[in-house]
Coordinates of C-alpha atoms in Angstrom, one line a residue:
Chain Y
Q1 CA 0.0 0.2 -0.3
K2 CA 1.5 3.3 -0.7
E3 CA 1.0 6.1 1.4
V4 CA 2.0 9.9 1.7
E5 CA 2.0 11.0 5.0
Q6 CA 1.0 14.8 6.1
N7 CA 0.8 16.5 9.5
S8 CA -3.1 17.4 9.1
G9 CA -2.2 20.4 11.1
P10 CA -3.7 23.4 11.5
L11 CA -0.2 25.0 11.6
S12 CA -0.3 28.8 12.6
V13 CA 2.2 30.9 11.0
P14 CA 2.4 34.9 11.4
E15 CA 2.2 37.4 8.6
G16 CA 5.5 37.4 7.0
A17 CA 7.1 34.3 8.9
I18 CA 8.4 31.2 6.7
A19 CA 6.0 28.4 6.9
S20 CA 7.4 24.5 6.5
L21 CA 5.4 21.8 5.5
N22 CA 6.4 18.4 5.6
C23 CA 5.8 15.0 3.7
T24 CA 6.8 11.3 4.3
Y25 CA 5.8 8.6 1.2
S26 CA 6.4 5.1 1.8
D27 CA 7.2 3.5 -2.0
R28 CA 10.6 4.0 -2.1
G29 CA 10.5 3.9 -6.0
S30 CA 8.5 7.1 -6.1
Q31 CA 10.1 9.6 -8.7
S32 CA 7.9 12.6 -8.9
F33 CA 6.5 14.8 -6.3
F34 CA 4.2 17.8 -6.7
W35 CA 2.5 19.9 -4.1
Y36 CA -1.1 21.5 -4.8
R37 CA -2.8 24.3 -3.1
Q38 CA -6.3 23.7 -2.4
Y39 CA -8.5 26.7 -0.8
S40 CA -11.6 25.7 0.8
G41 CA -14.6 24.5 -1.4
K42 CA -11.7 24.6 -4.5
S43 CA -9.9 22.1 -6.6
P44 CA -6.4 21.6 -5.9
E45 CA -3.9 23.9 -7.8
L46 CA -0.3 22.7 -8.8
I47 CA 2.3 25.3 -6.9
M48 CA 5.6 23.4 -7.5
F49 CA 6.7 20.2 -8.6
I50 CA 10.4 18.3 -7.9
Y51 CA 11.7 15.3 -9.3
S52 CA 15.6 15.3 -8.0
N53 CA 17.1 15.6 -4.6
G54 CA 18.0 18.6 -3.4
D55 CA 15.7 22.0 -3.4
K56 CA 13.7 23.6 -6.2
E57 CA 13.0 27.4 -5.8
D58 CA 10.0 29.3 -7.7
G59 CA 9.4 32.8 -6.1
R60 CA 8.3 32.8 -2.2
F61 CA 8.3 28.7 -2.8
T62 CA 11.0 26.0 -2.3
A63 CA 10.3 21.9 -2.5
Q64 CA 13.2 20.3 -1.2
L65 CA 13.5 16.7 -1.8
N66 CA 15.6 13.7 0.3
K67 CA 15.0 10.4 -1.7
A68 CA 17.3 8.7 0.9
S69 CA 14.7 9.9 3.5
Q70 CA 11.7 9.7 1.4
Y71 CA 11.2 13.0 2.6
V72 CA 9.3 16.1 0.5
S73 CA 9.0 19.4 1.8
L74 CA 7.6 22.8 0.9
L75 CA 8.6 26.1 2.5
I76 CA 6.5 29.2 1.9
R77 CA 9.2 32.4 2.7
D78 CA 7.2 35.8 3.2
S79 CA 3.8 34.2 4.4
Q80 CA 1.2 36.3 3.3
P81 CA -3.0 35.8 4.3
S82 CA -3.6 34.6 1.1
D83 CA -1.4 31.7 1.5
S84 CA -3.8 30.5 4.0
A85 CA -5.3 27.0 2.4
T86 CA -4.5 23.0 2.5
Y87 CA -1.2 22.0 0.7
L88 CA -1.4 18.6 -0.7
C89 CA 1.4 16.5 -1.1
A90 CA 1.2 14.2 -4.1
V91 CA 3.8 11.3 -5.6
T92 CA 3.6 9.1 -8.5
P93 CA 5.8 6.3 -9.2
N94 CA 7.8 7.5 -12.2
S95 CA 8.0 10.5 -14.2
G96 CA 5.1 9.4 -16.8
N97 CA 1.6 9.9 -16.9
T98 CA 0.4 7.8 -13.6
P99 CA -1.8 8.5 -10.3
L100 CA -0.7 11.0 -8.4
V101 CA -1.3 9.7 -4.6
F102 CA -2.1 12.1 -2.3
G103 CA -1.8 12.8 1.4
K104 CA -4.3 14.1 3.3
G105 CA -3.0 17.6 3.4
T106 CA -2.0 20.1 5.7
R107 CA -3.9 23.1 6.7
L108 CA -2.1 26.3 7.3
S109 CA -3.3 29.3 8.8
V110 CA -1.3 32.7 8.1
I111 CA -2.1 35.1 10.7
A112 CA -2.0 38.6 9.7
Chain U
E1 CA -5.5 28.0 -22.5
A2 CA -8.8 26.7 -21.5
G3 CA -8.3 24.9 -18.4
V4 CA -10.2 21.4 -17.6
A5 CA -14.7 21.8 -17.7
Q6 CA -16.4 19.9 -15.5
S7 CA -20.3 19.8 -14.7
P8 CA -22.4 20.4 -13.3
R9 CA -20.2 22.1 -10.1
Y10 CA -22.9 20.9 -7.5
K11 CA -25.8 17.8 -7.5
I12 CA -28.2 16.5 -4.7
I13 CA -30.0 13.0 -5.4
E14 CA -31.4 10.5 -3.0
K15 CA -30.0 7.2 -2.6
R16 CA -30.1 4.4 -5.3
Q17 CA -30.4 6.9 -8.1
S18 CA -28.3 7.5 -10.6
V19 CA -26.1 10.2 -11.6
A20 CA -23.5 11.4 -14.2
F21 CA -20.7 13.6 -14.6
W22 CA -19.1 15.3 -17.1
C23 CA -15.2 16.4 -18.0
N24 CA -14.0 18.1 -21.1
P25 CA -9.7 18.0 -20.3
I26 CA -7.1 21.2 -21.4
S27 CA -6.8 20.8 -25.4
G28 CA -4.5 18.2 -26.5
H29 CA -4.0 16.2 -23.0
A30 CA -4.0 12.8 -23.7
T31 CA -4.4 11.5 -20.3
L32 CA -7.9 12.4 -18.1
Y33 CA -7.9 10.7 -14.4
W34 CA -11.2 11.0 -12.1
Y35 CA -10.6 11.5 -8.6
Q36 CA -12.9 11.3 -5.7
Q37 CA -12.2 13.4 -2.4
I38 CA -14.1 12.8 0.5
L39 CA -14.4 15.5 2.7
G40 CA -11.5 16.1 4.9
Q41 CA -8.7 13.6 3.0
G42 CA -6.9 14.1 -0.4
P43 CA -7.9 13.4 -4.0
K44 CA -8.2 9.3 -4.4
L45 CA -8.0 7.8 -8.2
L46 CA -10.8 6.7 -10.0
I47 CA -10.0 5.8 -13.1
Q48 CA -7.0 6.7 -15.7
F49 CA -7.7 6.9 -19.5
Q50 CA -4.9 7.3 -22.2
N51 CA -6.1 9.0 -25.0
N52 CA -10.1 6.3 -25.4
G53 CA -8.5 3.9 -23.1
V54 CA -8.5 2.6 -19.9
V55 CA -4.8 2.2 -17.8
D56 CA -5.7 1.9 -14.8
D57 CA -9.1 1.4 -12.9
S58 CA -8.1 -0.9 -10.1
Q59 CA -9.4 1.6 -7.4
L60 CA -12.9 2.0 -9.2
P61 CA -15.9 -0.2 -8.1
K62 CA -17.0 -1.3 -10.6
D63 CA -20.3 -2.6 -9.3
R64 CA -21.4 0.9 -9.1
F65 CA -19.4 3.3 -11.1
S66 CA -18.5 3.3 -14.3
A67 CA -16.5 5.3 -17.4
E68 CA -15.9 6.2 -20.5
R69 CA -14.1 8.0 -22.9
L70 CA -15.5 7.4 -26.3
K71 CA -13.9 9.6 -28.8
G72 CA -10.1 10.5 -26.4
V73 CA -11.6 14.0 -25.7
D74 CA -14.6 13.9 -23.4
S75 CA -15.4 12.2 -20.6
T76 CA -18.3 10.8 -18.5
L77 CA -18.4 8.9 -15.0
K78 CA -21.3 7.2 -13.9
I79 CA -23.2 6.2 -10.5
Q80 CA -25.8 4.0 -10.1
P81 CA -27.0 3.2 -7.8
A82 CA -25.9 5.8 -5.5
K83 CA -25.1 5.5 -2.2
L84 CA -24.7 7.5 1.3
E85 CA -20.7 7.0 1.3
D86 CA -20.7 8.7 -2.4
S87 CA -20.6 11.7 -1.5
A88 CA -17.8 13.3 -2.0
V89 CA -16.2 15.8 -4.9
Y90 CA -15.4 14.5 -8.2
L91 CA -12.3 15.6 -9.6
C92 CA -11.3 15.3 -13.3
A93 CA -7.4 16.2 -14.3
S94 CA -5.5 15.9 -17.1
S95 CA -2.0 16.0 -18.3
S96 CA -0.2 15.7 -21.4
S97 CA 1.5 13.0 -23.2
T98 CA 4.8 14.7 -22.3
G99 CA 4.6 15.7 -18.4
S100 CA 3.5 13.9 -15.5
E101 CA 1.9 17.5 -14.0
Q102 CA -2.0 17.1 -13.7
F103 CA -4.3 19.9 -13.7
F104 CA -7.6 19.6 -12.0
G105 CA -11.0 21.1 -13.2
P106 CA -13.4 23.1 -10.5
G107 CA -14.7 19.5 -9.4
T108 CA -18.7 18.4 -8.5
R109 CA -19.7 18.4 -5.0
L110 CA -22.2 15.3 -4.9
T111 CA -24.3 15.1 -2.0
V112 CA -26.2 11.7 -1.2
L113 CA -29.1 12.0 0.9

């Protein structure tokens, strides 16, 4: 059974701080890793993907991957109230067109 | 570029009734997925299509759920008969043949009474 684990939160951070969201996965063969943001009542929106060990930065977002530890994280710098949402971690076994296995998501609340 | 389209956005039915959802993927995307998202959970795959062929339907409750993608573009997901536990958001996603990034439609929120 392939599993993706996330702390459900809520994770509360003050505006302007760094929010750190973590995710572990059970399938050591996983190759592709995604972070989706989901506002309440809306569908998931892709914000980051990472395929190689290390860091990948895009604006205020940084994804970090450590395949040896089966761990992927998302850092949000200068957190804004508009970042308040549920963040879903998802993994796939390869880089092709395969279904995503999602975690339950971490609810982030950025306090103004 | 237009995103993934789904309809209806909301549906309320009684248990044992049938219901159908429609999805139109991003233009040119060969791969289409249907996911079920129960409140408080992450989306869970129901079925994956590559063009008009089924790639993975291992988690589709085939006694009540069916899906088709006859011309390799639009897709329909049907539930017959519905149960209370089918209350969820049904998400359609698509990806291109060259990328693994999946893009989601707005979803259909189903309530079974």
